[in-house]
Amino acid sequence: LPGRRDGRPPSAPALVLFFIRASFALAMRGHRYDVMHYGDFILFPLAVWAAIVAPRTRKIVTVHGLDLIYGQRSGVRPFVYRIYVYGARALQRAVDCFVANSAATAEVAKALGFRRVSAVPLGVTLPEKPPALTAIDAARQAAARPKVKYILFVGRIVPRKGLSWFVENVLPRLDERVSLKIVGAAWDKHELARALRNARAIYLGRVDDQELQRLRDGAAVTVMP
């Protein structure tokens, strides 16, 4: 199910339609599979449905940090989500394992009462190892590189990612020649506007994987404030 063009998750109608289609698919074909992996905690109801229509198939649900802590916020939506989490905890025997994307997320899941939790970090595709350089080639590359590199931020632009905090509290303390390149979907326009008040912060929007790898290769450091 693709997200929206600006990087936000799918709309509620699109999600409902996906659930309906997936429910029919599980009822028709779920018994054919040995294992079914649900890549997001919001898909937990589909795993419960699969436990009914395909009880012999093993079911694994991946949980991310925000999946678990969103209900701790104030407001109507987080309150409703808390009820959803409690319901999932009560029905957790429908799945064989919860996979957390980090050890910290696994601890949060266990603290909420979920059992059979394993921590498996998110996978990444590493670039192919570049060919070995001769001494002359290495010297030429070093001469071509800028004396001062840039800092790179990659991620959704929301307050909890710490972008504006980094721009306001860290960037001013660095050499004036150091810039900050920002990559990611601007979910929070105000957060992005705060970051761009500093002329050394450069917003690049969303980029493809090849461009992102080039940016990471050229950065002095990638920050996750």
Short mmCIF file of C-alpha atoms in Angstrom, two decimals:
data_model
loop_
_atom_site.label_atom_id
_atom_site.label_comp_id
_atom_site.label_asym_id
_atom_site.label_seq_id
_atom_site.Cartn_x
_atom_site.Cartn_y
_atom_site.Cartn_z
CA LEU A 1 0.00 0.00 0.00
CA PRO A 2 1.84 3.13 -1.17
CA GLY A 3 1.92 6.29 0.88
CA ARG A 4 1.03 9.75 -0.37
CA ARG A 5 3.33 11.72 -2.65
CA ASP A 6 4.40 14.11 0.12
CA GLY A 7 5.66 11.18 2.20
CA ARG A 8 2.70 10.93 4.57
CA PRO A 9 1.08 7.55 5.22
CA PRO A 10 -1.94 6.40 3.18
CA SER A 11 -5.28 8.08 3.78
CA ALA A 12 -7.91 6.43 6.00
CA PRO A 13 -10.12 5.37 3.03
CA ALA A 14 -7.10 3.81 1.29
CA LEU A 15 -6.21 1.93 4.47
CA VAL A 16 -9.76 0.64 4.91
CA LEU A 17 -9.85 -0.55 1.29
CA PHE A 18 -6.51 -2.28 1.79
CA PHE A 19 -7.83 -4.09 4.87
CA ILE A 20 -10.87 -5.31 2.95
CA ARG A 21 -8.79 -6.57 0.02
CA ALA A 22 -6.22 -8.19 2.29
CA SER A 23 -8.94 -9.90 4.34
CA PHE A 24 -10.36 -11.54 1.22
CA ALA A 25 -6.87 -12.53 0.07
CA LEU A 26 -6.12 -14.15 3.43
CA ALA A 27 -9.40 -16.04 3.40
CA MET A 28 -8.76 -17.35 -0.11
CA ARG A 29 -5.02 -18.01 -0.06
CA GLY A 30 -3.77 -17.69 3.52
CA HIS A 31 -3.63 -21.44 4.09
CA ARG A 32 -1.08 -21.83 1.27
CA TYR A 33 1.71 -20.10 3.17
CA ASP A 34 4.06 -21.29 5.89
CA VAL A 35 4.73 -17.81 7.31
CA MET A 36 3.02 -14.44 6.97
CA HIS A 37 4.82 -11.26 7.95
CA TYR A 38 2.86 -8.13 8.87
CA GLY A 39 5.20 -5.18 8.49
CA ASP A 40 3.39 -2.75 10.79
CA PHE A 41 1.56 -2.98 14.12
CA ILE A 42 -1.52 -1.35 12.59
CA LEU A 43 -1.96 -4.58 10.57
CA PHE A 44 -2.41 -6.66 13.72
CA PRO A 45 -6.17 -7.19 13.06
CA LEU A 46 -5.25 -8.95 9.81
CA ALA A 47 -3.04 -11.33 11.77
CA VAL A 48 -5.98 -12.09 14.07
CA TRP A 49 -8.15 -12.75 11.01
CA ALA A 50 -5.45 -15.00 9.58
CA ALA A 51 -5.41 -16.98 12.84
CA ILE A 52 -9.04 -17.84 12.09
CA VAL A 53 -8.85 -18.57 8.35
CA ALA A 54 -5.30 -20.00 8.27
CA PRO A 55 -4.55 -21.28 11.77
CA ARG A 56 -1.56 -23.42 10.72
CA THR A 57 0.31 -20.50 9.16
CA ARG A 58 2.85 -18.81 11.41
CA LYS A 59 2.24 -15.10 11.87
CA ILE A 60 4.90 -12.48 12.64
CA VAL A 61 4.14 -8.79 13.31
CA THR A 62 6.80 -6.07 13.14
CA VAL A 63 6.47 -3.20 15.63
CA HIS A 64 8.18 0.19 15.32
CA GLY A 65 8.77 2.76 18.03
CA LEU A 66 5.90 5.10 17.22
CA ASP A 67 3.57 2.10 16.86
CA LEU A 68 3.87 1.59 20.60
CA ILE A 69 4.36 5.07 22.08
CA TYR A 70 1.74 7.00 20.09
CA GLY A 71 -0.90 6.06 22.66
CA GLN A 72 1.10 7.84 25.38
CA ARG A 73 0.36 11.24 23.86
CA SER A 74 -2.58 13.42 24.88
CA GLY A 75 -5.68 13.84 22.76
CA VAL A 76 -8.60 11.84 21.40
CA ARG A 77 -6.69 9.91 18.74
CA PRO A 78 -3.95 8.70 21.11
CA PHE A 79 -6.68 7.67 23.59
CA VAL A 80 -8.40 5.58 20.92
CA TYR A 81 -5.04 4.14 19.93
CA ARG A 82 -4.37 3.14 23.55
CA ILE A 83 -7.56 1.08 23.47
CA TYR A 84 -6.30 -0.52 20.25
CA VAL A 85 -2.99 -1.44 21.92
CA TYR A 86 -4.79 -2.94 24.91
CA GLY A 87 -6.98 -4.97 22.56
CA ALA A 88 -3.93 -6.22 20.66
CA ARG A 89 -2.28 -7.22 23.92
CA ALA A 90 -5.36 -9.23 24.89
CA LEU A 91 -5.34 -11.03 21.53
CA GLN A 92 -1.58 -11.43 21.18
CA ARG A 93 -1.77 -15.23 21.22
CA ALA A 94 -3.04 -14.96 17.63
CA VAL A 95 0.54 -14.30 16.47
CA ASP A 96 3.70 -16.34 16.96
CA CYS A 97 6.15 -13.49 17.40
CA PHE A 98 6.47 -9.71 17.52
CA VAL A 99 9.61 -8.38 15.85
CA ALA A 100 10.86 -5.01 17.17
CA ASN A 101 13.14 -2.89 14.99
CA SER A 102 15.54 -2.22 17.89
CA ALA A 103 16.35 -3.41 21.39
CA ALA A 104 14.81 -0.23 22.81
CA THR A 105 11.54 -0.86 20.94
CA ALA A 106 11.55 -4.45 22.18
CA GLU A 107 11.80 -3.20 25.78
CA VAL A 108 8.84 -0.86 25.21
CA ALA A 109 6.80 -3.74 23.77
CA LYS A 110 7.58 -5.94 26.77
CA ALA A 111 6.74 -3.12 29.18
CA LEU A 112 3.32 -2.86 27.52
CA GLY A 113 2.73 -6.53 28.23
CA PHE A 114 3.62 -8.15 24.90
CA ARG A 115 5.38 -11.48 25.08
CA ARG A 116 7.41 -13.40 22.50
CA VAL A 117 9.21 -10.26 21.34
CA SER A 118 12.45 -10.40 19.35
CA ALA A 119 14.67 -7.47 18.36
CA VAL A 120 15.78 -7.52 14.71
CA PRO A 121 17.27 -4.24 13.39
CA LEU A 122 15.98 -2.92 10.09
CA GLY A 123 17.92 -4.20 7.10
CA VAL A 124 19.82 -1.91 4.77
CA THR A 125 21.38 -2.38 1.36
CA LEU A 126 25.05 -1.54 1.55
CA PRO A 127 26.76 -0.07 -1.52
CA GLU A 128 29.10 -2.31 -3.44
CA LYS A 129 32.72 -2.01 -2.38
CA PRO A 130 34.48 0.46 -4.69
CA PRO A 131 37.53 -0.73 -6.60
CA ALA A 132 40.90 -0.21 -4.96
CA LEU A 133 42.52 3.13 -5.79
CA THR A 134 46.11 3.67 -6.77
CA ALA A 135 48.09 6.20 -4.76
CA ILE A 136 47.78 8.73 -7.61
CA ASP A 137 44.01 8.26 -7.86
CA ALA A 138 43.63 8.67 -4.11
CA ALA A 139 45.67 11.87 -4.15
CA ARG A 140 43.57 13.30 -6.98
CA GLN A 141 40.32 12.50 -5.15
CA ALA A 142 41.58 14.05 -1.94
CA ALA A 143 42.54 17.23 -3.79
CA ALA A 144 39.10 17.44 -5.40
CA ARG A 145 37.18 17.14 -2.11
CA PRO A 146 36.03 20.31 -0.37
CA LYS A 147 38.07 21.31 2.68
CA VAL A 148 34.98 21.49 4.88
CA LYS A 149 32.22 18.94 4.39
CA TYR A 150 28.53 19.28 5.07
CA ILE A 151 26.40 17.59 7.71
CA LEU A 152 23.47 15.45 6.56
CA PHE A 153 20.06 14.93 8.15
CA VAL A 154 17.78 12.22 6.74
CA GLY A 155 14.30 11.53 8.05
CA ARG A 156 10.72 12.66 8.39
CA ILE A 157 10.65 16.31 9.41
CA VAL A 158 8.68 16.26 12.65
CA PRO A 159 9.61 17.85 16.00
CA ARG A 160 10.56 14.58 17.72
CA LYS A 161 13.34 13.99 15.16
CA GLY A 162 15.16 17.04 16.55
CA LEU A 163 15.99 18.88 13.31
CA SER A 164 15.12 22.42 14.41
CA TRP A 165 16.76 21.80 17.80
CA PHE A 166 19.99 20.81 16.03
CA VAL A 167 19.89 23.89 13.78
CA GLU A 168 19.26 26.26 16.68
CA ASN A 169 21.59 24.74 19.27
CA VAL A 170 24.40 22.95 17.44
CA LEU A 171 24.88 24.41 13.97
CA PRO A 172 25.72 27.94 15.28
CA ARG A 173 28.63 26.48 17.30
CA LEU A 174 30.26 24.92 14.25
CA ASP A 175 32.59 26.45 11.69
CA GLU A 176 30.68 28.98 9.58
CA ARG A 177 31.68 27.09 6.43
CA VAL A 178 29.77 23.97 7.58
CA SER A 179 26.30 23.59 6.10
CA LEU A 180 23.48 21.19 6.93
CA LYS A 181 21.75 19.36 4.08
CA ILE A 182 18.25 18.12 4.92
CA VAL A 183 16.57 15.19 3.18
CA GLY A 184 13.07 13.94 3.94
CA ALA A 185 9.36 14.56 3.74
CA ALA A 186 8.19 17.70 5.54
CA TRP A 187 5.32 16.35 7.61
CA ASP A 188 5.51 19.40 9.88
CA LYS A 189 5.86 22.63 7.88
CA HIS A 190 6.52 24.69 11.01
CA GLU A 191 9.41 22.42 12.01
CA LEU A 192 10.97 22.84 8.57
CA ALA A 193 10.46 26.62 8.63
CA ARG A 194 12.27 26.82 11.99
CA ALA A 195 15.20 24.88 10.58
CA LEU A 196 15.45 27.01 7.46
CA ARG A 197 15.76 30.24 9.44
CA ASN A 198 19.47 29.49 9.40
CA ALA A 199 20.86 30.19 5.92
CA ARG A 200 23.31 27.29 6.31
CA ALA A 201 20.41 24.79 6.41
CA ILE A 202 19.60 23.55 2.90
CA TYR A 203 16.41 21.59 2.24
CA LEU A 204 16.66 19.04 -0.58
CA GLY A 205 13.26 17.40 -0.15
CA ARG A 206 12.91 13.73 -1.00
CA VAL A 207 15.62 12.11 -3.12
CA ASP A 208 16.04 8.70 -4.74
CA ASP A 209 18.29 5.99 -3.28
CA GLN A 210 21.18 6.72 -5.62
CA GLU A 211 21.24 10.41 -4.74
CA LEU A 212 20.90 9.62 -1.04
CA GLN A 213 23.91 7.32 -1.19
CA ARG A 214 25.91 10.06 -2.94
CA LEU A 215 24.94 12.52 -0.20
CA ARG A 216 25.95 10.09 2.53
CA ASP A 217 29.28 9.41 0.86
CA GLY A 218 30.07 13.13 0.72
CA ALA A 219 28.92 14.08 4.23
CA ALA A 220 31.24 14.60 7.16
CA VAL A 221 28.60 12.94 9.33
CA THR A 222 24.93 12.00 9.23
CA VAL A 223 23.13 13.22 12.36
CA MET A 224 20.11 11.75 14.15
CA PRO A 225 19.44 14.32 16.90
#
